[in-house]
PDB file of C-alpha atoms in Angstrom:
ATOM      1  CA  UNK A   1      -0.037  -0.057  -0.006  1.00  0.00           C
ATOM      2  CA  UNK A   2       2.886   2.325   0.794  1.00  0.00           C
ATOM      3  CA  UNK A   3       4.334   1.688  -2.669  1.00  0.00           C
ATOM      4  CA  UNK A   4       1.037   2.552  -4.271  1.00  0.00           C
ATOM      5  CA  UNK A   5       0.954   5.777  -2.364  1.00  0.00           C
ATOM      6  CA  UNK A   6       4.276   6.763  -3.556  1.00  0.00           C
ATOM      7  CA  UNK A   7       3.594   5.896  -7.226  1.00  0.00           C
ATOM      8  CA  UNK A   8       0.445   8.085  -7.476  1.00  0.00           C
ATOM      9  CA  UNK A   9       2.134  11.378  -6.908  1.00  0.00           C
ATOM     10  CA  UNK A  10       4.884  10.458  -9.319  1.00  0.00           C
ATOM     11  CA  UNK A  11       2.439   9.576 -12.109  1.00  0.00           C
ATOM     12  CA  UNK A  12       0.480  12.804 -11.552  1.00  0.00           C
ATOM     13  CA  UNK A  13       3.709  14.812 -11.761  1.00  0.00           C
ATOM     14  CA  UNK A  14       4.649  13.174 -14.940  1.00  0.00           C
ATOM     15  CA  UNK A  15       1.274  13.741 -16.597  1.00  0.00           C
ATOM     16  CA  UNK A  16       1.313  17.371 -15.693  1.00  0.00           C
ATOM     17  CA  UNK A  17       4.836  17.907 -17.070  1.00  0.00           C
ATOM     18  CA  UNK A  18       3.741  16.351 -20.489  1.00  0.00           C
ATOM     19  CA  UNK A  19       0.731  18.624 -20.640  1.00  0.00           C
ATOM     20  CA  UNK A  20       2.912  21.679 -19.994  1.00  0.00           C
ATOM     21  CA  UNK A  21       5.329  20.729 -22.698  1.00  0.00           C
ATOM     22  CA  UNK A  22       2.480  20.122 -25.181  1.00  0.00           C
ATOM     23  CA  UNK A  23       0.981  23.462 -24.532  1.00  0.00           C
ATOM     24  CA  UNK A  24       4.385  25.263 -25.074  1.00  0.00           C
ATOM     25  CA  UNK A  25       4.701  23.456 -28.428  1.00  0.00           C
ATOM     26  CA  UNK A  26       1.200  24.467 -29.588  1.00  0.00           C
ATOM     27  CA  UNK A  27       1.781  28.112 -28.629  1.00  0.00           C
ATOM     28  CA  UNK A  28       5.042  28.084 -30.434  1.00  0.00           C
ATOM     29  CA  UNK A  29       3.228  26.837 -33.585  1.00  0.00           C
ATOM     30  CA  UNK A  30       0.814  29.663 -33.319  1.00  0.00           C
ATOM     31  CA  UNK A  31       3.267  32.451 -33.301  1.00  0.00           C
ATOM     32  CA  UNK A  32       4.067  33.945 -36.876  1.00  0.00           C
ATOM     33  CA  UNK A  33       7.404  32.922 -38.351  1.00  0.00           C
ATOM     34  CA  UNK A  34       9.804  35.297 -40.102  1.00  0.00           C
ATOM     35  CA  UNK A  35       8.800  33.753 -43.413  1.00  0.00           C
ATOM     36  CA  UNK A  36       5.143  34.598 -42.813  1.00  0.00           C
ATOM     37  CA  UNK A  37       6.025  38.097 -41.929  1.00  0.00           C
ATOM     38  CA  UNK A  38       7.872  38.497 -45.309  1.00  0.00           C
ATOM     39  CA  UNK A  39       4.946  37.129 -47.354  1.00  0.00           C
ATOM     40  CA  UNK A  40       2.559  39.537 -45.529  1.00  0.00           C
ATOM     41  CA  UNK A  41       4.728  42.431 -46.464  1.00  0.00           C
ATOM     42  CA  UNK A  42       5.082  41.335 -50.034  1.00  0.00           C
ATOM     43  CA  UNK A  43       1.225  40.938 -50.448  1.00  0.00           C
ATOM     44  CA  UNK A  44       0.585  44.569 -49.495  1.00  0.00           C
ATOM     45  CA  UNK A  45      -1.222  46.487 -52.273  1.00  0.00           C
ATOM     46  CA  UNK A  46       1.069  48.384 -54.814  1.00  0.00           C
ATOM     47  CA  UNK A  47       1.349  51.998 -54.705  1.00  0.00           C
ATOM     48  CA  UNK A  48      -0.989  53.933 -57.000  1.00  0.00           C
ATOM     49  CA  UNK A  49       0.607  54.779 -60.342  1.00  0.00           C
ATOM     50  CA  UNK A  50       0.035  58.412 -61.331  1.00  0.00           C
ATOM     51  CA  UNK A  51      -1.119  58.973 -64.950  1.00  0.00           C
ATOM     52  CA  UNK A  52      -0.766  62.203 -66.758  1.00  0.00           C
ATOM     53  CA  UNK A  53      -4.310  62.491 -67.979  1.00  0.00           C
ATOM     54  CA  UNK A  54      -3.625  65.762 -69.678  1.00  0.00           C
ATOM     55  CA  UNK A  55      -1.181  63.962 -72.003  1.00  0.00           C
ATOM     56  CA  UNK A  56      -3.604  61.271 -72.712  1.00  0.00           C
ATOM     57  CA  UNK A  57      -6.323  63.614 -73.636  1.00  0.00           C
ATOM     58  CA  UNK A  58      -3.915  65.551 -75.932  1.00  0.00           C
ATOM     59  CA  UNK A  59      -2.895  62.289 -77.661  1.00  0.00           C
ATOM     60  CA  UNK A  60      -6.492  61.370 -78.137  1.00  0.00           C
ATOM     61  CA  UNK A  61      -7.402  64.731 -79.614  1.00  0.00           C
ATOM     62  CA  UNK A  62      -4.528  64.486 -82.124  1.00  0.00           C
ATOM     63  CA  UNK A  63      -5.589  61.088 -83.249  1.00  0.00           C
ATOM     64  CA  UNK A  64      -9.168  62.173 -83.542  1.00  0.00           C
ATOM     65  CA  UNK A  65      -8.015  65.178 -85.645  1.00  0.00           C
ATOM     66  CA  UNK A  66      -5.983  62.990 -87.897  1.00  0.00           C
ATOM     67  CA  UNK A  67      -9.017  60.843 -88.524  1.00  0.00           C
ATOM     68  CA  UNK A  68     -11.296  63.815 -89.320  1.00  0.00           C
ATOM     69  CA  UNK A  69      -8.769  65.066 -91.825  1.00  0.00           C
ATOM     70  CA  UNK A  70      -8.700  61.737 -93.598  1.00  0.00           C
ATOM     71  CA  UNK A  71     -12.465  61.490 -93.785  1.00  0.00           C
ATOM     72  CA  UNK A  72     -12.703  64.926 -95.413  1.00  0.00           C
ATOM     73  CA  UNK A  73      -9.952  64.724 -97.928  1.00  0.00           C
ATOM     74  CA  UNK A  74     -12.410  63.839-100.789  1.00  0.00           C
ATOM     75  CA  UNK A  75     -14.341  66.882-101.957  1.00  0.00           C
ATOM     76  CA  UNK A  76     -15.941  67.891-105.186  1.00  0.00           C
ATOM     77  CA  UNK A  77     -16.624  71.536-106.020  1.00  0.00           C
ATOM     78  CA  UNK A  78     -19.610  71.495-108.465  1.00  0.00           C
ATOM     79  CA  UNK A  79     -21.079  74.601-110.051  1.00  0.00           C
ATOM     80  CA  UNK A  80     -24.566  74.374-108.460  1.00  0.00           C
ATOM     81  CA  UNK A  81     -24.776  78.177-108.761  1.00  0.00           C
ATOM     82  CA  UNK A  82     -24.793  77.922-112.602  1.00  0.00           C
ATOM     83  CA  UNK A  83     -28.263  76.332-112.399  1.00  0.00           C
ATOM     84  CA  UNK A  84     -30.163  78.141-109.677  1.00  0.00           C
ATOM     85  CA  UNK A  85     -33.744  77.333-108.793  1.00  0.00           C
ATOM     86  CA  UNK A  86     -36.521  79.727-108.048  1.00  0.00           C
ATOM     87  CA  UNK A  87     -36.825  81.441-104.694  1.00  0.00           C
ATOM     88  CA  UNK A  88     -39.583  79.638-102.898  1.00  0.00           C
ATOM     89  CA  UNK A  89     -40.959  79.917 -99.366  1.00  0.00           C
ATOM     90  CA  UNK A  90     -42.236  76.443 -98.350  1.00  0.00           C
ATOM     91  CA  UNK A  91     -45.474  76.546 -96.300  1.00  0.00           C
ATOM     92  CA  UNK A  92     -47.291  73.262 -96.615  1.00  0.00           C
ATOM     93  CA  UNK A  93     -47.431  70.018 -98.643  1.00  0.00           C
ATOM     94  CA  UNK A  94     -50.050  69.053-101.097  1.00  0.00           C
ATOM     95  CA  UNK A  95     -51.617  65.507-100.996  1.00  0.00           C
ATOM     96  CA  UNK A  96     -49.572  62.841-102.722  1.00  0.00           C
ATOM     97  CA  UNK A  97     -50.732  62.145-106.354  1.00  0.00           C
ATOM     98  CA  UNK A  98     -49.629  58.525-107.153  1.00  0.00           C
ATOM     99  CA  UNK A  99     -51.460  58.865-110.502  1.00  0.00           C
ATOM    100  CA  UNK A 100     -48.692  61.071-111.811  1.00  0.00           C
ATOM    101  CA  UNK A 101     -46.078  58.281-112.052  1.00  0.00           C
ATOM    102  CA  UNK A 102     -47.276  54.750-112.830  1.00  0.00           C
ATOM    103  CA  UNK A 103     -44.303  53.033-111.070  1.00  0.00           C
ATOM    104  CA  UNK A 104     -44.555  55.198-107.854  1.00  0.00           C
ATOM    105  CA  UNK A 105     -47.376  53.148-106.330  1.00  0.00           C
ATOM    106  CA  UNK A 106     -44.956  50.091-105.975  1.00  0.00           C
ATOM    107  CA  UNK A 107     -42.888  52.277-103.588  1.00  0.00           C
ATOM    108  CA  UNK A 108     -45.888  53.898-101.865  1.00  0.00           C
ATOM    109  CA  UNK A 109     -44.703  53.147 -98.338  1.00  0.00           C
ATOM    110  CA  UNK A 110     -41.265  54.600 -98.811  1.00  0.00           C
ATOM    111  CA  UNK A 111     -42.689  57.571-100.558  1.00  0.00           C
ATOM    112  CA  UNK A 112     -45.310  58.293 -97.930  1.00  0.00           C
ATOM    113  CA  UNK A 113     -42.815  58.029 -95.068  1.00  0.00           C
ATOM    114  CA  UNK A 114     -40.205  60.260 -96.714  1.00  0.00           C
ATOM    115  CA  UNK A 115     -42.773  62.881 -97.773  1.00  0.00           C
ATOM    116  CA  UNK A 116     -44.408  63.018 -94.365  1.00  0.00           C
ATOM    117  CA  UNK A 117     -41.000  63.527 -92.619  1.00  0.00           C
ATOM    118  CA  UNK A 118     -39.198  65.665 -95.094  1.00  0.00           C
ATOM    119  CA  UNK A 119     -39.096  69.211 -96.454  1.00  0.00           C
ATOM    120  CA  UNK A 120     -37.946  70.332 -99.926  1.00  0.00           C
ATOM    121  CA  UNK A 121     -34.253  69.447-100.556  1.00  0.00           C
ATOM    122  CA  UNK A 122     -33.964  69.770-104.365  1.00  0.00           C
ATOM    123  CA  UNK A 123     -34.672  72.525-106.811  1.00  0.00           C
ATOM    124  CA  UNK A 124     -36.843  74.640-104.428  1.00  0.00           C
ATOM    125  CA  UNK A 125     -40.027  72.455-104.537  1.00  0.00           C
ATOM    126  CA  UNK A 126     -39.138  68.820-104.384  1.00  0.00           C
ATOM    127  CA  UNK A 127     -38.741  66.277-101.556  1.00  0.00           C
ATOM    128  CA  UNK A 128     -36.555  63.325-102.681  1.00  0.00           C
ATOM    129  CA  UNK A 129     -36.904  59.677-101.761  1.00  0.00           C
ATOM    130  CA  UNK A 130     -33.745  57.496-102.442  1.00  0.00           C
ATOM    131  CA  UNK A 131     -33.310  53.874-101.707  1.00  0.00           C
ATOM    132  CA  UNK A 132     -31.225  50.860-102.741  1.00  0.00           C
ATOM    133  CA  UNK A 133     -32.080  48.684-105.680  1.00  0.00           C
ATOM    134  CA  UNK A 134     -29.274  46.064-105.494  1.00  0.00           C
ATOM    135  CA  UNK A 135     -25.555  45.987-105.455  1.00  0.00           C
ATOM    136  CA  UNK A 136     -24.042  49.278-106.469  1.00  0.00           C
ATOM    137  CA  UNK A 137     -27.434  50.675-107.415  1.00  0.00           C
ATOM    138  CA  UNK A 138     -29.704  53.207-105.971  1.00  0.00           C
ATOM    139  CA  UNK A 139     -32.996  54.641-107.253  1.00  0.00           C
ATOM    140  CA  UNK A 140     -35.405  57.264-106.212  1.00  0.00           C
ATOM    141  CA  UNK A 141     -38.385  59.690-106.767  1.00  0.00           C
ATOM    142  CA  UNK A 142     -39.093  63.237-105.984  1.00  0.00           C
ATOM    143  CA  UNK A 143     -42.306  64.953-104.980  1.00  0.00           C
ATOM    144  CA  UNK A 144     -43.511  68.370-105.767  1.00  0.00           C
ATOM    145  CA  UNK A 145     -44.821  69.860-102.595  1.00  0.00           C
ATOM    146  CA  UNK A 146     -47.046  72.226-104.484  1.00  0.00           C
ATOM    147  CA  UNK A 147     -49.281  69.617-106.250  1.00  0.00           C
ATOM    148  CA  UNK A 148     -48.123  66.304-104.843  1.00  0.00           C
ATOM    149  CA  UNK A 149     -46.927  64.993-108.263  1.00  0.00           C
ATOM    150  CA  UNK A 150     -44.204  62.339-108.367  1.00  0.00           C
ATOM    151  CA  UNK A 151     -41.237  62.189-110.702  1.00  0.00           C
ATOM    152  CA  UNK A 152     -38.393  59.673-111.204  1.00  0.00           C
ATOM    153  CA  UNK A 153     -34.838  60.730-110.341  1.00  0.00           C
ATOM    154  CA  UNK A 154     -32.151  59.892-112.957  1.00  0.00           C
ATOM    155  CA  UNK A 155     -30.955  57.001-110.847  1.00  0.00           C
ATOM    156  CA  UNK A 156     -30.949  53.260-111.318  1.00  0.00           C
ATOM    157  CA  UNK A 157     -28.987  50.868-113.578  1.00  0.00           C
ATOM    158  CA  UNK A 158     -28.429  53.373-116.381  1.00  0.00           C
ATOM    159  CA  UNK A 159     -26.547  55.682-114.069  1.00  0.00           C
ATOM    160  CA  UNK A 160     -25.020  53.329-111.657  1.00  0.00           C
ATOM    161  CA  UNK A 161     -21.345  52.401-111.682  1.00  0.00           C
ATOM    162  CA  UNK A 162     -19.381  49.606-110.053  1.00  0.00           C
ATOM    163  CA  UNK A 163     -16.733  51.876-108.596  1.00  0.00           C
ATOM    164  CA  UNK A 164     -18.726  54.872-107.345  1.00  0.00           C
ATOM    165  CA  UNK A 165     -16.922  57.684-105.395  1.00  0.00           C
ATOM    166  CA  UNK A 166     -20.266  59.234-104.561  1.00  0.00           C
ATOM    167  CA  UNK A 167     -23.898  59.247-105.700  1.00  0.00           C
ATOM    168  CA  UNK A 168     -26.984  61.551-105.649  1.00  0.00           C
ATOM    169  CA  UNK A 169     -25.430  64.972-104.977  1.00  0.00           C
ATOM    170  CA  UNK A 170     -27.852  67.936-104.998  1.00  0.00           C
ATOM    171  CA  UNK A 171     -29.256  70.763-102.955  1.00  0.00           C
ATOM    172  CA  UNK A 172     -32.469  72.755-102.564  1.00  0.00           C
ATOM    173  CA  UNK A 173     -31.201  75.944-104.307  1.00  0.00           C
ATOM    174  CA  UNK A 174     -30.102  74.379-107.524  1.00  0.00           C
ATOM    175  CA  UNK A 175     -31.504  72.330-110.436  1.00  0.00           C
ATOM    176  CA  UNK A 176     -28.180  70.383-110.888  1.00  0.00           C
ATOM    177  CA  UNK A 177     -28.347  66.645-110.031  1.00  0.00           C
ATOM    178  CA  UNK A 178     -25.220  64.674-109.868  1.00  0.00           C
ATOM    179  CA  UNK A 179     -26.360  60.982-110.143  1.00  0.00           C
ATOM    180  CA  UNK A 180     -22.883  59.504-109.782  1.00  0.00           C
ATOM    181  CA  UNK A 181     -19.127  60.073-109.691  1.00  0.00           C
ATOM    182  CA  UNK A 182     -17.546  56.942-111.091  1.00  0.00           C
ATOM    183  CA  UNK A 183     -14.215  55.329-111.721  1.00  0.00           C
ATOM    184  CA  UNK A 184     -13.207  52.571-114.088  1.00  0.00           C
ATOM    185  CA  UNK A 185     -11.400  50.743-111.380  1.00  0.00           C
ATOM    186  CA  UNK A 186     -10.693  51.344-107.602  1.00  0.00           C
ATOM    187  CA  UNK A 187      -7.044  52.308-108.465  1.00  0.00           C
ATOM    188  CA  UNK A 188      -8.035  54.744-111.304  1.00  0.00           C
ATOM    189  CA  UNK A 189      -7.278  58.403-110.676  1.00  0.00           C
ATOM    190  CA  UNK A 190      -9.680  59.791-113.315  1.00  0.00           C
ATOM    191  CA  UNK A 191     -13.431  59.993-112.645  1.00  0.00           C
ATOM    192  CA  UNK A 192     -16.438  60.584-114.858  1.00  0.00           C
ATOM    193  CA  UNK A 193     -19.873  61.924-113.986  1.00  0.00           C
ATOM    194  CA  UNK A 194     -23.548  61.277-114.599  1.00  0.00           C
ATOM    195  CA  UNK A 195     -24.889  64.774-114.369  1.00  0.00           C
ATOM    196  CA  UNK A 196     -28.349  66.135-115.127  1.00  0.00           C
ATOM    197  CA  UNK A 197     -30.244  69.457-114.896  1.00  0.00           C
ATOM    198  CA  UNK A 198     -33.926  69.617-114.009  1.00  0.00           C
ATOM    199  CA  UNK A 199     -36.085  71.399-116.628  1.00  0.00           C
ATOM    200  CA  UNK A 200     -38.952  72.950-114.605  1.00  0.00           C
ATOM    201  CA  UNK A 201     -40.994  73.868-117.722  1.00  0.00           C
ATOM    202  CA  UNK A 202     -40.603  70.352-119.271  1.00  0.00           C
ATOM    203  CA  UNK A 203     -40.688  68.560-115.998  1.00  0.00           C
ATOM    204  CA  UNK A 204     -37.746  66.365-117.169  1.00  0.00           C
ATOM    205  CA  UNK A 205     -34.080  65.815-116.389  1.00  0.00           C
ATOM    206  CA  UNK A 206     -31.670  66.691-119.158  1.00  0.00           C
ATOM    207  CA  UNK A 207     -28.036  65.286-119.247  1.00  0.00           C
ATOM    208  CA  UNK A 208     -25.300  67.926-119.090  1.00  0.00           C
ATOM    209  CA  UNK A 209     -21.599  67.707-120.168  1.00  0.00           C
ATOM    210  CA  UNK A 210     -19.027  67.362-117.433  1.00  0.00           C
ATOM    211  CA  UNK A 211     -17.311  70.550-118.473  1.00  0.00           C
ATOM    212  CA  UNK A 212     -20.305  72.805-117.347  1.00  0.00           C
ATOM    213  CA  UNK A 213     -20.704  71.292-113.909  1.00  0.00           C
ATOM    214  CA  UNK A 214     -17.323  72.206-112.637  1.00  0.00           C
TER     215      UNK A 214
END
């Protein structure tokens, strides 16, 4: 019995010592190492990089200016003033008269919409309606706001060209109508024109020579 009494304190002391060592080891594991500290510093967010916004805007404006210059390099100076139309004060539109052109009724929806939304844009009295008719082809009509009569524009297959620089050039103050500016090929430097003048008395377009339109 005496031996047992002596062993019990020894065993208890040994168990307490083991627990104390285990606690020290666990506490040591929980403390951050030097490596962990380095990694934490490295992961800090980078400093904000300052950008010169003024320089960027200047660069953008230069590029934009260059593009605008390129887009406006092609220009044609036609003598619209040689064929002036009458001075006319537009007040209201007459009712459309589809009986004035036998083919106009086939395009009645386009004509009605353009006529309702538009105002005279050719030769003082006429509202034009222009639309596509296939590859490299456009066609159109014009309506006289005074009486609603419809007339065909000099467009379509006869005045179309495969390599067109521009088409349907006109204005409200002139009777000159440039149907097309054409080239023989994309690389060709020379151009030729399909040009017409509206004869108000005859109600017809008359072809004119290239020399008189420049």
